[in-house]
Amino acid sequence: MESQKLFDQSHVLWRPPNPSRTRGEYLRRFINHKHGLLLKDYDDLHAYSVKDYTFWLDLWEFLGITSSIPPDPRKILEQGRAPYLPHWFPSARLNYAENLLSRSDDGIAITFARENALAHGNGFENRRIRHVSWRELRIDVAKWAAALRAEGIRFGDRVAIILTNCPTAIALALAVSAVGGILSPTAPDMGIQGILERYKQIRPRLLVAETSSLYAGKFTDLKPKLNEVAVVLKEFGLQKVVLVPGAGSATGERMTNIPLSATFDEFLQGGSRYNGPLTFEQLPFNHPLYILFSSGTSGPPKCIVHSAGGVLLQNKKDCGIGFGMGVDDTYFQFTTTGWMMWPFMLAALSCGTRLIAYDGSPFHPDVKDFLKFISEQRVTVWGTSPRFLTEIHARGIHPLDLASFESLRILFSTGSVLTAPMFEWTQHAFGEGIHIASSSGGTDICSCFVGAVESRPVHSGEIQGKSLGMAVEVFDPEGRNIEHTGVPGELVCTRPHPSLPVGFWGDEDGEKLRKAYFDFYPDVWRQGDFIVLNPRTKGLMILGRSDGVLNPSGVRFGSAEIYAVLDSPPPPYDFTQSIADALCVGQRRARDNDERVLLFLLMRPGHRLTSELKKDVREAIRKALSPRHVPAYIFQVDDIPYTVNSKKIEIAVKQIVSGSNLKPSGTVANPESLRQYYKFYDVESLDENGKQVANRNEKSKF
Ligand SMILES: CC(=O)CC(=O)O
């Protein structure tokens, strides 16, 4: 079977030191005790969790969800507007922020650092790192909530933020939830087009935005952008713009030319007449909490509405059980506010865990300082991306030479595929005792389908297991479950779970949502990821997006398989010093009978893609995978397109090289990079270096 090679590198990388003392195991015993069951391991627990909806009630109790009206055990689910979109816990009343403000002591709730706080300068003690206690956080939330109430923000009102990942953004998010509003976050690096195509759709009543930002040593004045945004959104119901001093601003700065603007101080003063104790609106489980945006690369983004109860229960499950977070933990998720990992990260507060909020580039002024910061802050769970790990690997950095990382329990990798070679490198680079937890989910569900299982070993290249309560299966195109064959297929979820979107904003009859997820397999959620389950280990591998599956001559494989070979080719090859990045897509033009694979390579400075190197790449792929995986063409490119959330954009390139004309959405971080791919439509007319040659009529393979 073609996919057998996928598991060749699968071997145990890490074993849990104390599997029976993990939170997942406590949950299993709790459920056994409560229901008189004999679930004996994670597999049994997972099977129960996707068979009986009572699991979600068990979870509620086990996690200690705070509610003013607890769920009625006789009514966990109620018929929603479609069979696949039920209402969860219809009689319960709760508040998300009340659950997150799980402490009010003087311990640290948030540690905040901007990139310029990390420079060594006068020594570590002088770094400008700010700590916010749980008591202070509660006071800040109370002030924001009072000001929001004074402004008239109430149930269902949309509050948009263009803020960095900082304590102000966190306090405001909790305050919006406390008053029953809906928060819609965007990071300040989003361009005007991206901001407007999001917020014009959801018509926020209030916008809170920073006036400047700092990234990679560069201060940006955001006021001109905010001005344009405010002018347009005023026509779409915006009533106020609150200006928060950013990285390079003076406090209290007044921006009279931005329509509807008020300073941060003025806005908060507006709430002084509400200065009573912080109160939390008690709302239904399905009450909308966030509007997040899907990272489509063309067309307007989908505005995905998530419920307060669903996000709380799922993310507290992921943090509290998947990662076993508690009051002794410190969670550093590297994310901007514009990625679903930001709301995900906030749920750690509900476990009493300290958060690290970081704003800026990890590479500036020096990535070594960034790595030392993680160790010094005694981070126990660090969320990062394969892209970051690959980059420090390529720079020849040895993290253990810089710091001990002795507090680090879990290195959580998400955002894209962590290949087997990168699993290996990361394990050795950060320490043999660290649990490398790769996971996959998405903005669509604001949580994970597959991820960490603390009680199980980690196998190289594999995600440990299906998340509890998630009825994940691998389907073939006809809708048959093929997971036990070890052949890749579509990641589907065959039963509802609480963090299904409440809907898309503005999609009154739910048709857009149905089309997006429930159309391909009627009534079954299709995530659009290409996945395989290793029948021996039960581990999972994501092989790329399923609409990006490579399918030359009927052989189906994922781009991640090619990237893994480039990361770690079989001996004697080594591409890490010469190849910086790669993008692998299928080309299927109307005039072709078959699909061909195109591999685009970004070279490191000072390196060129020579014929010799192409030959080596081909040979390495042939050796590691099979002759049928070898790309038909390999070209050097100047840039690889990425989304603002650091996801490689394969689909747009696939469409371009197959003849589509694409208008990139505001989600593409470097839209100009897409331009160079158009010429590859006529791939036969290009020479070895991708240059147009006249009268080329012979099909050649470079
Ligand atoms: C958990 C995730 O799946 C995050 C992402 O890749 O968007």
XYZ file of C-alpha atoms and ligand atoms in Angstrom:
709
model
C 0.000 0.000 0.000
C 1.345 3.409 -1.033
C 0.729 4.931 2.389
C 2.814 2.335 4.236
C 5.871 4.561 3.916
C 4.022 7.214 5.860
C 4.536 5.224 9.016
C 8.133 4.172 8.382
C 9.460 6.810 10.751
C 6.874 6.154 13.424
C 8.590 5.172 16.641
C 8.154 6.183 20.253
C 9.773 9.554 20.919
C 8.414 10.207 24.408
C 6.605 8.285 27.090
C 4.487 9.835 29.831
C 6.386 9.667 33.126
C 3.233 9.049 35.138
C 0.311 8.134 32.881
C -2.112 7.274 35.658
C -1.699 10.720 37.187
C -2.881 12.672 34.191
C -6.091 14.683 34.121
C -7.464 12.497 31.335
C -7.047 9.463 33.550
C -8.732 11.254 36.456
C -11.626 12.018 34.127
C -11.852 8.366 33.061
C -12.016 7.244 36.696
C -14.552 9.976 37.494
C -16.828 8.739 34.680
C -16.385 5.092 35.683
C -17.316 5.976 39.247
C -20.270 8.177 38.295
C -21.864 5.718 35.886
C -20.567 2.399 37.195
C -18.627 1.816 33.971
C -15.413 -0.062 33.318
C -13.692 2.145 30.756
C -10.137 0.892 30.952
C -8.052 3.298 28.885
C -8.113 6.343 26.616
C -9.586 4.376 23.717
C -12.510 3.289 25.871
C -12.947 6.805 27.207
C -12.935 8.239 23.704
C -15.440 5.639 22.494
C -17.758 6.563 25.379
C -17.292 10.281 24.701
C -18.567 9.958 21.130
C -21.342 7.505 21.865
C -23.167 9.161 24.709
C -23.830 12.912 24.863
C -23.830 12.541 28.665
C -20.055 12.811 28.283
C -20.415 16.578 27.886
C -22.351 16.780 31.150
C -19.680 14.663 32.854
C -17.098 17.042 31.497
C -19.048 20.052 32.770
C -19.026 18.583 36.272
C -15.426 17.390 36.152
C -14.145 20.764 34.945
C -16.244 22.624 37.515
C -17.987 24.965 35.067
C -19.524 27.864 37.003
C -23.179 28.518 36.177
C -26.138 30.199 37.834
C -28.473 27.538 36.416
C -26.749 24.186 35.977
C -27.653 21.967 33.033
C -30.678 19.729 33.217
C -29.317 16.162 32.916
C -32.500 15.159 31.076
C -31.948 17.767 28.400
C -28.376 17.887 27.193
C -29.418 18.481 23.578
C -32.425 20.028 21.957
C -33.358 20.011 18.278
C -31.798 23.005 16.502
C -32.539 24.342 13.060
C -30.773 21.406 11.408
C -30.077 17.876 12.649
C -26.363 18.630 12.672
C -26.739 21.879 14.667
C -28.495 21.052 17.953
C -28.855 23.392 20.930
C -26.689 22.356 23.797
C -27.728 22.559 27.459
C -30.820 24.663 26.660
C -31.819 25.339 30.257
C -28.369 26.259 31.656
C -27.289 29.857 32.333
C -23.668 30.904 32.659
C -21.102 33.511 31.786
C -17.829 32.823 29.982
C -15.859 35.654 31.638
C -17.003 34.596 35.090
C -15.493 31.190 34.381
C -12.237 32.668 33.136
C -11.818 34.945 36.131
C -11.309 31.834 38.192
C -9.102 33.546 40.775
C -8.900 36.961 42.412
C -5.690 36.681 44.435
C -2.365 38.440 44.028
C -0.811 35.672 41.971
C 0.122 36.570 38.419
C -2.604 36.112 35.831
C -0.818 37.648 32.831
C 2.804 38.401 32.076
C 3.183 40.763 29.152
C 6.271 41.445 27.065
C 6.837 43.265 23.824
C 9.757 42.279 21.671
C 11.732 45.342 22.813
C 11.449 44.171 26.415
C 13.612 41.202 25.610
C 16.806 42.934 24.525
C 19.564 42.282 26.989
C 20.425 45.970 27.397
C 21.158 46.504 31.060
C 20.479 42.970 32.070
C 17.402 40.853 32.451
C 16.146 42.605 35.578
C 15.675 45.800 33.593
C 13.594 44.275 30.867
C 10.194 45.880 30.629
C 8.069 42.909 31.416
C 4.714 43.638 33.027
C 2.874 41.350 35.391
C -0.856 41.678 36.023
C -2.263 39.931 39.077
C -5.611 38.168 39.141
C -6.880 40.942 41.426
C -5.746 43.640 38.967
C -7.197 41.773 36.026
C -10.590 41.635 37.731
C -10.412 45.392 38.418
C -9.535 46.077 34.770
C -12.374 43.881 33.536
C -14.746 45.697 35.908
C -13.650 49.094 34.538
C -14.101 48.007 30.928
C -17.439 46.355 31.676
C -18.686 49.539 33.382
C -17.593 51.636 30.402
C -19.241 49.218 27.956
C -22.470 49.341 29.935
C -22.312 53.149 30.022
C -21.892 53.057 26.252
C -25.049 50.949 26.018
C -23.329 47.774 24.805
C -25.535 44.836 25.545
C -26.581 41.396 24.342
C -25.660 40.748 20.774
C -23.801 44.035 20.149
C -20.597 43.507 18.234
C -17.379 44.951 19.639
C -14.469 44.898 17.196
C -10.882 45.114 18.387
C -7.707 45.824 16.488
C -5.315 45.159 19.336
C -2.112 43.300 19.968
C -1.993 40.325 22.287
C -1.783 42.373 25.494
C -3.495 42.651 28.912
C -5.829 45.385 27.624
C -7.140 43.100 24.883
C -7.631 40.286 27.378
C -9.442 42.455 29.938
C -11.651 43.890 27.219
C -12.509 40.445 25.838
C -13.647 39.361 29.285
C -15.583 42.573 29.806
C -17.452 42.183 26.516
C -18.436 38.701 27.596
C -19.440 39.945 31.078
C -21.995 42.327 29.531
C -23.215 39.823 26.924
C -21.653 41.416 23.850
C -19.903 39.656 20.956
C -16.183 40.201 20.462
C -14.572 40.134 17.051
C -10.780 40.350 17.188
C -8.357 41.383 14.445
C -4.609 41.892 14.754
C -3.095 45.302 13.928
C -1.044 43.811 11.088
C -4.227 43.200 9.069
C -4.480 45.567 6.103
C -7.360 47.982 5.504
C -8.976 45.724 2.906
C -8.875 42.760 5.285
C -10.314 44.763 8.177
C -13.111 46.221 6.117
C -14.128 42.995 4.410
C -14.554 41.530 7.901
C -16.159 44.369 9.811
C -18.435 45.635 7.044
C -20.157 42.269 7.256
C -20.692 42.223 11.011
C -21.309 45.965 11.547
C -19.671 46.499 14.951
C -21.110 49.147 17.208
C -17.796 49.826 18.948
C -14.204 49.589 17.753
C -11.281 49.538 20.193
C -7.924 49.908 18.480
C -4.267 50.595 19.177
C -2.752 53.683 17.630
C 0.684 52.232 16.906
C 2.447 48.907 16.765
C 5.935 47.486 16.868
C 7.149 44.539 14.847
C 10.700 43.455 14.125
C 12.044 46.747 15.419
C 9.740 48.877 13.281
C 7.148 51.195 14.799
C 4.050 51.725 12.673
C 1.650 54.588 13.135
C -1.754 52.941 12.796
C -3.766 56.171 12.910
C -4.035 56.683 9.135
C -5.361 53.142 8.794
C -7.815 53.634 11.665
C -9.001 56.843 10.130
C -9.890 55.101 6.855
C -11.514 52.210 8.706
C -13.606 54.530 10.886
C -14.752 56.611 7.920
C -16.096 53.512 6.174
C -17.498 51.719 9.224
C -19.378 54.844 10.294
C -21.622 54.093 7.338
C -22.056 50.559 8.688
C -23.353 51.430 12.147
C -20.117 52.136 14.029
C -20.773 54.499 16.931
C -17.429 54.926 18.663
C -13.717 54.308 18.199
C -11.701 53.967 21.398
C -8.013 54.667 20.882
C -5.623 52.662 22.999
C -2.007 53.882 23.150
C 0.107 51.333 21.285
C 3.776 50.385 21.435
C 5.025 53.788 20.364
C 2.344 56.129 21.687
C 2.074 58.622 24.506
C -0.772 57.977 26.957
C -3.862 60.122 26.480
C -3.028 61.090 22.915
C -5.947 62.752 21.201
C -6.846 61.980 17.634
C -9.459 64.471 16.718
C -9.363 63.659 13.016
C -10.462 60.050 13.475
C -14.247 60.071 13.303
C -16.144 59.007 16.425
C -12.954 58.695 18.462
C -12.462 58.865 22.203
C -9.296 58.255 24.152
C -8.882 55.206 26.295
C -9.070 57.352 29.489
C -12.199 59.189 28.360
C -13.932 55.948 27.536
C -13.106 54.319 30.860
C -14.152 57.465 32.753
C -17.519 57.149 31.082
C -18.060 54.006 33.137
C -17.350 55.610 36.525
C -21.040 55.919 37.328
C -21.320 52.130 37.105
C -18.537 51.538 39.571
C -20.129 48.728 41.512
C -18.932 45.167 41.788
C -18.326 43.368 38.542
C -21.458 41.529 37.452
C -21.737 38.861 34.813
C -24.821 38.499 32.625
C -26.175 34.978 32.951
C -26.743 33.752 29.414
C -27.745 30.630 27.520
C -24.991 28.189 26.588
C -25.465 28.999 22.882
C -25.195 32.760 23.398
C -22.766 34.178 20.795
C -19.382 35.125 22.222
C -16.938 35.530 19.335
C -17.087 36.203 15.642
C -13.926 34.770 14.102
C -13.017 34.813 10.438
C -12.038 31.907 8.262
C -8.764 32.187 6.411
C -10.088 31.867 2.877
C -7.560 33.139 0.372
C -10.084 34.569 -2.045
C -13.513 36.069 -1.613
C -14.852 37.642 1.577
C -14.054 35.777 4.798
C -16.698 33.691 6.488
C -17.843 35.286 9.746
C -18.005 32.342 12.110
C -20.115 32.883 15.224
C -19.064 30.826 18.241
C -21.055 30.261 21.394
C -19.828 31.140 24.868
C -20.635 27.726 26.318
C -19.176 25.785 23.396
C -15.867 27.648 23.372
C -15.603 27.456 27.161
C -16.293 23.744 27.437
C -14.100 22.737 24.507
C -11.142 24.989 25.249
C -11.198 24.230 28.958
C -11.211 20.557 27.969
C -8.205 21.081 25.665
C -6.261 23.134 28.220
C -7.349 21.364 31.394
C -7.396 17.761 30.189
C -5.381 17.665 26.960
C -2.561 19.655 28.562
C -3.417 19.099 32.219
C -3.108 22.814 32.979
C -3.680 24.053 36.505
C -2.696 26.817 38.909
C 0.984 25.886 38.786
C 1.187 26.233 35.033
C 2.319 29.054 32.785
C 1.008 28.957 29.230
C 2.735 30.898 26.485
C 0.875 30.675 23.203
C 2.624 32.585 20.461
C -0.313 34.135 18.612
C -1.803 37.400 17.533
C -5.360 38.311 18.451
C -6.396 37.476 14.879
C -5.949 33.712 15.146
C -8.299 31.278 16.890
C -5.416 30.343 19.153
C -5.973 33.634 20.981
C -9.452 32.790 22.320
C -8.198 29.252 22.809
C -5.361 30.536 24.975
C -7.707 32.648 27.124
C -9.457 29.496 28.331
C -6.312 28.598 30.287
C -7.365 31.331 32.721
C -10.326 29.145 33.643
C -7.785 26.580 34.891
C -6.124 29.240 37.090
C -3.099 29.203 34.770
C -0.829 32.205 34.201
C -0.726 33.437 30.612
C 2.219 34.971 28.812
C 1.060 37.569 26.303
C 3.785 38.417 23.816
C 3.656 41.072 21.163
C 6.126 41.327 18.307
C 8.520 39.223 16.321
C 10.204 36.283 18.020
C 13.290 36.971 15.919
C 13.833 40.557 16.948
C 16.153 41.689 18.311
C 17.443 38.157 18.724
C 15.588 34.847 18.674
C 18.018 33.605 21.326
C 16.571 36.147 23.779
C 13.105 34.909 22.908
C 14.087 31.333 23.715
C 15.763 32.385 26.958
C 12.629 34.319 27.909
C 10.566 31.109 27.645
C 12.918 29.350 29.987
C 13.274 32.245 32.449
C 9.534 32.738 32.689
C 9.278 29.073 33.642
C 6.798 28.437 30.878
C 5.277 24.982 31.308
C 3.206 24.844 28.100
C 4.585 26.632 25.063
C 2.468 26.928 21.919
C 4.442 27.461 18.748
C 4.384 26.550 15.066
C 6.295 24.180 12.793
C 7.371 27.252 10.839
C 9.133 28.741 13.855
C 10.774 25.445 14.783
C 11.964 24.882 11.221
C 13.482 28.341 11.123
C 15.488 27.993 14.327
C 16.604 24.566 13.181
C 17.791 26.029 9.870
C 19.636 28.821 11.699
C 21.638 26.176 13.506
C 20.389 27.245 16.926
C 20.710 24.757 19.774
C 18.108 25.799 22.347
C 19.610 23.701 25.139
C 22.880 25.624 24.810
C 20.934 28.785 25.634
C 18.687 27.701 28.462
C 17.603 24.657 30.413
C 13.851 24.639 29.629
C 13.531 22.645 32.822
C 10.010 23.933 33.536
C 8.718 23.131 30.062
C 6.336 20.160 30.154
C 4.591 20.520 26.803
C 5.664 21.963 23.490
C 2.409 22.447 21.633
C 2.744 22.696 17.877
C -0.095 23.821 15.667
C -0.884 25.923 12.608
C 0.547 23.456 10.111
C 2.008 19.983 9.898
C 4.942 19.086 12.147
C 6.804 16.540 10.052
C 8.461 13.461 11.532
C 11.983 14.880 11.058
C 10.967 18.078 12.823
C 9.432 16.055 15.661
C 12.810 14.359 16.083
C 14.784 17.558 15.947
C 12.465 19.346 18.374
C 12.611 16.508 20.874
C 16.393 16.516 20.959
C 16.674 20.289 20.752
C 14.429 21.082 23.745
C 14.935 18.012 25.877
C 14.007 14.349 25.912
C 11.501 14.847 28.740
C 9.297 17.292 26.870
C 5.942 16.196 25.586
C 5.636 17.375 21.969
C 1.943 17.802 21.359
C 0.931 18.379 17.787
C -2.724 19.127 17.174
C -5.203 20.133 14.539
C -8.549 21.823 14.586
C -9.341 25.256 13.303
C -11.196 28.518 13.401
C -14.323 26.703 12.239
C -14.685 24.960 15.614
C -12.350 27.164 17.700
C -10.814 24.015 19.155
C -9.116 20.754 18.172
C -10.307 17.618 16.419
C -7.147 15.710 17.201
C -4.428 16.512 19.690
C -2.614 15.767 22.913
C -3.252 12.705 25.052
C -1.094 13.051 28.158
C -1.334 9.404 29.131
C -0.088 8.063 25.804
C 3.349 7.939 24.183
C 4.232 10.302 21.348
C 5.223 8.706 18.073
C 7.398 10.653 15.728
C 5.349 12.571 13.155
C 2.008 11.698 14.744
C -0.718 13.549 16.556
C -1.485 11.433 19.600
C -5.202 10.848 19.249
C -8.719 11.988 18.569
C -9.870 14.629 21.045
C -12.457 13.592 23.576
C -16.013 14.074 22.380
C -14.913 14.511 18.765
C -16.279 11.759 16.499
C -13.420 12.050 14.038
C -13.267 9.525 11.212
C -11.349 9.154 7.946
C -13.653 8.944 4.938
C -13.026 7.963 1.347
C -14.762 10.024 -1.376
C -17.817 7.732 -1.179
C -18.243 8.389 2.538
C -16.894 5.069 3.831
C -14.774 5.006 6.957
C -11.318 3.831 5.860
C -9.299 4.650 8.942
C -8.392 1.062 9.769
C -6.738 0.614 6.371
C -4.020 3.183 6.978
C -4.985 4.921 3.742
C -5.423 8.703 3.895
C -8.789 10.337 3.396
C -10.997 13.206 4.472
C -11.123 14.292 8.107
C -14.795 14.203 9.044
C -16.673 14.552 12.303
C -19.774 12.400 12.340
C -21.544 13.730 15.435
C -22.315 17.205 16.747
C -20.164 18.697 19.510
C -20.683 21.906 21.510
C -18.294 24.192 19.608
C -19.891 23.800 16.218
C -20.466 27.340 14.983
C -23.765 28.865 16.041
C -23.868 30.041 12.428
C -22.243 32.453 9.995
C -23.103 36.079 10.593
C -25.707 37.193 8.061
C -26.404 33.649 6.833
C -30.011 33.726 7.978
C -31.142 30.381 6.553
C -27.866 28.606 7.387
C -27.296 27.697 3.754
C -23.733 29.048 3.576
C -22.782 27.095 6.657
C -24.358 23.927 5.315
C -22.549 24.336 2.016
C -19.231 25.005 3.742
C -19.198 21.878 5.899
C -22.175 19.559 5.394
C -22.553 19.400 1.633
C -19.895 16.939 0.492
C -21.124 14.227 2.884
C -24.731 15.116 3.751
C -25.098 15.984 7.450
C -21.482 15.015 8.217
C -18.904 17.716 8.947
C -16.073 17.700 6.410
C -13.148 19.725 7.682
C -11.207 19.854 4.435
C -8.064 18.240 5.866
C -6.390 15.176 4.376
C -5.630 12.823 7.241
C -4.402 9.309 7.914
C -4.632 7.133 11.010
C -1.811 4.769 11.874
C -3.722 1.577 12.749
C -0.839 0.342 14.896
C -0.390 3.398 17.140
C -3.806 5.100 16.665
C -1.808 8.267 16.000
C -2.875 10.620 13.230
C -1.084 12.598 10.577
C -2.487 15.563 8.678
C -1.084 15.473 5.166
C -2.336 18.833 3.918
C -5.646 20.401 2.936
C -7.849 17.947 1.110
C -8.554 20.319 -1.758
C -4.771 20.523 -2.123
C -4.294 16.755 -2.310
C -1.820 15.775 -4.977
C -3.240 13.249 -7.357
C -0.933 12.505 -10.294
C -1.986 9.368 -12.189
C -4.461 8.530 -9.466
C -1.892 8.366 -6.616
C -3.221 10.476 -3.760
C -0.762 12.040 -1.364
C -0.346 15.201 0.682
C 2.123 18.037 0.272
C 3.317 17.404 3.837
C 4.952 14.205 2.622
C 7.121 16.181 0.225
C 7.946 18.826 2.859
C 9.016 16.081 5.266
C 11.548 14.795 2.744
C 12.962 18.287 2.227
C 13.228 18.735 6.015
C 15.042 15.474 6.442
C 16.025 13.701 3.245
C 17.512 10.235 3.278
C 21.335 10.154 3.350
C 23.445 11.479 1.765
C 21.194 14.432 1.014
C 20.806 17.551 3.166
C 18.812 20.553 1.972
C 18.510 22.550 5.187
C 21.363 24.905 4.340
C 20.217 25.613 0.792
C 16.388 25.425 0.713
C 14.559 27.896 2.936
C 10.969 26.952 2.166
C 8.860 25.001 -0.325
C 5.393 24.886 -1.771
C 4.034 21.807 -3.504
C 0.801 21.880 -5.514
C -0.987 19.933 -8.208
C -1.625 21.465 -11.593
C -4.772 20.419 -13.405
C -5.528 22.424 -16.519
C -8.586 22.066 -18.724
C -6.400 20.880 -21.595
C -4.583 18.159 -19.593
C -5.702 14.598 -19.040
C -3.850 14.215 -15.818
C -2.601 16.216 -12.847
C 1.094 16.971 -12.430
C 2.985 17.988 -9.317
C 4.818 21.296 -9.238
C 7.357 21.991 -6.511
C 8.405 25.571 -5.833
C 11.504 26.236 -3.784
C 12.587 29.365 -1.964
C 16.357 29.368 -1.623
C 18.414 30.654 1.289
C 20.428 33.820 0.617
C 23.484 33.015 -1.464
C 22.013 29.778 -2.865
C 20.568 29.021 -6.281
C 18.473 26.143 -7.527
C 20.923 24.375 -9.811
C 20.202 21.378 -12.045
C 22.322 19.365 -9.669
C 20.191 20.317 -6.680
C 16.976 19.562 -8.589
C 18.360 16.140 -9.384
C 19.151 15.567 -5.703
C 15.673 16.687 -4.623
C 14.088 14.301 -7.105
C 16.312 11.468 -6.033
C 15.631 12.096 -2.346
C 11.855 12.074 -2.932
C 12.087 8.946 -5.051
C 14.113 7.199 -2.375
C 12.056 8.353 0.610
C 8.618 7.980 -0.977
C 8.281 6.507 -4.460
C 8.927 7.383 -8.105
C 5.289 8.426 -8.353
C 5.781 11.160 -5.742
C 8.521 12.875 -7.748
C 7.364 16.332 -8.928
C 7.083 16.833 -12.659
C 8.609 20.307 -12.387
C 10.742 22.078 -9.818
C 11.262 25.829 -9.925
C 12.897 28.468 -7.800
C 10.567 31.270 -6.625
C 11.157 34.562 -4.808
C 8.485 34.159 -2.204
C 6.020 31.656 -0.796
C 2.545 32.994 0.022
C 1.354 32.730 3.616
C -1.804 33.759 5.441
C -1.541 36.272 8.259
C -1.738 33.262 10.589
C 1.382 31.709 9.067
C -0.347 29.053 7.003
C 1.177 28.227 3.656
C -1.235 29.032 0.857
C -1.380 26.063 -1.471
C -4.933 26.291 -2.766
C -4.595 29.751 -4.273
C -1.369 28.743 -6.017
C -2.953 25.517 -7.237
C -5.807 27.556 -8.718
C -3.445 30.062 -10.308
C -1.205 27.458 -11.959
C -4.330 25.665 -13.156
C -5.584 28.770 -14.925
C -7.746 30.732 -12.462
C -7.550 34.439 -12.019
C -7.576 35.088 -8.336
C -8.366 38.179 -6.306
C -6.505 37.582 -3.046
C -8.404 38.308 0.166
C -7.056 40.380 3.048
C -6.002 37.120 4.711
C -2.943 36.752 2.492
C 0.007 38.280 4.342
C 2.084 38.780 1.177
C -0.427 38.993 -1.716
C 2.196 40.319 -4.140
C 3.947 36.925 -3.903
C 1.069 35.318 -5.820
C 1.819 37.256 -8.980
C 4.905 35.232 -9.915
C 2.913 31.985 -10.061
C 0.724 32.924 -13.054
C 3.464 32.181 -15.555
C 3.576 28.545 -14.439
C 0.207 27.938 -16.062
C 2.089 27.644 -19.323
C 4.756 25.540 -17.755
C 5.973 23.963 -21.008
C 6.970 27.351 -22.345
C 9.425 27.981 -19.499
C 13.067 27.117 -19.346
C 14.807 25.464 -16.452
C 14.950 28.747 -14.554
C 11.301 29.532 -15.086
C 12.020 32.033 -17.861
C 9.791 32.224 -20.922
C 11.387 30.687 -24.022
C 10.057 31.337 -27.485
C 8.543 28.564 -29.597
C 9.003 25.866 -27.136
C 6.919 23.017 -28.404
C 8.498 20.111 -26.740
C 7.339 19.090 -23.296
C 10.366 18.919 -21.080
C 10.751 18.160 -17.454
C 12.899 20.347 -15.317
C -5.756 24.144 16.633
C -5.541 24.513 15.213
O -5.797 23.746 14.342
C -5.007 25.811 14.910
C -4.925 26.060 13.430
O -4.184 25.371 12.743
O -5.581 26.997 12.952
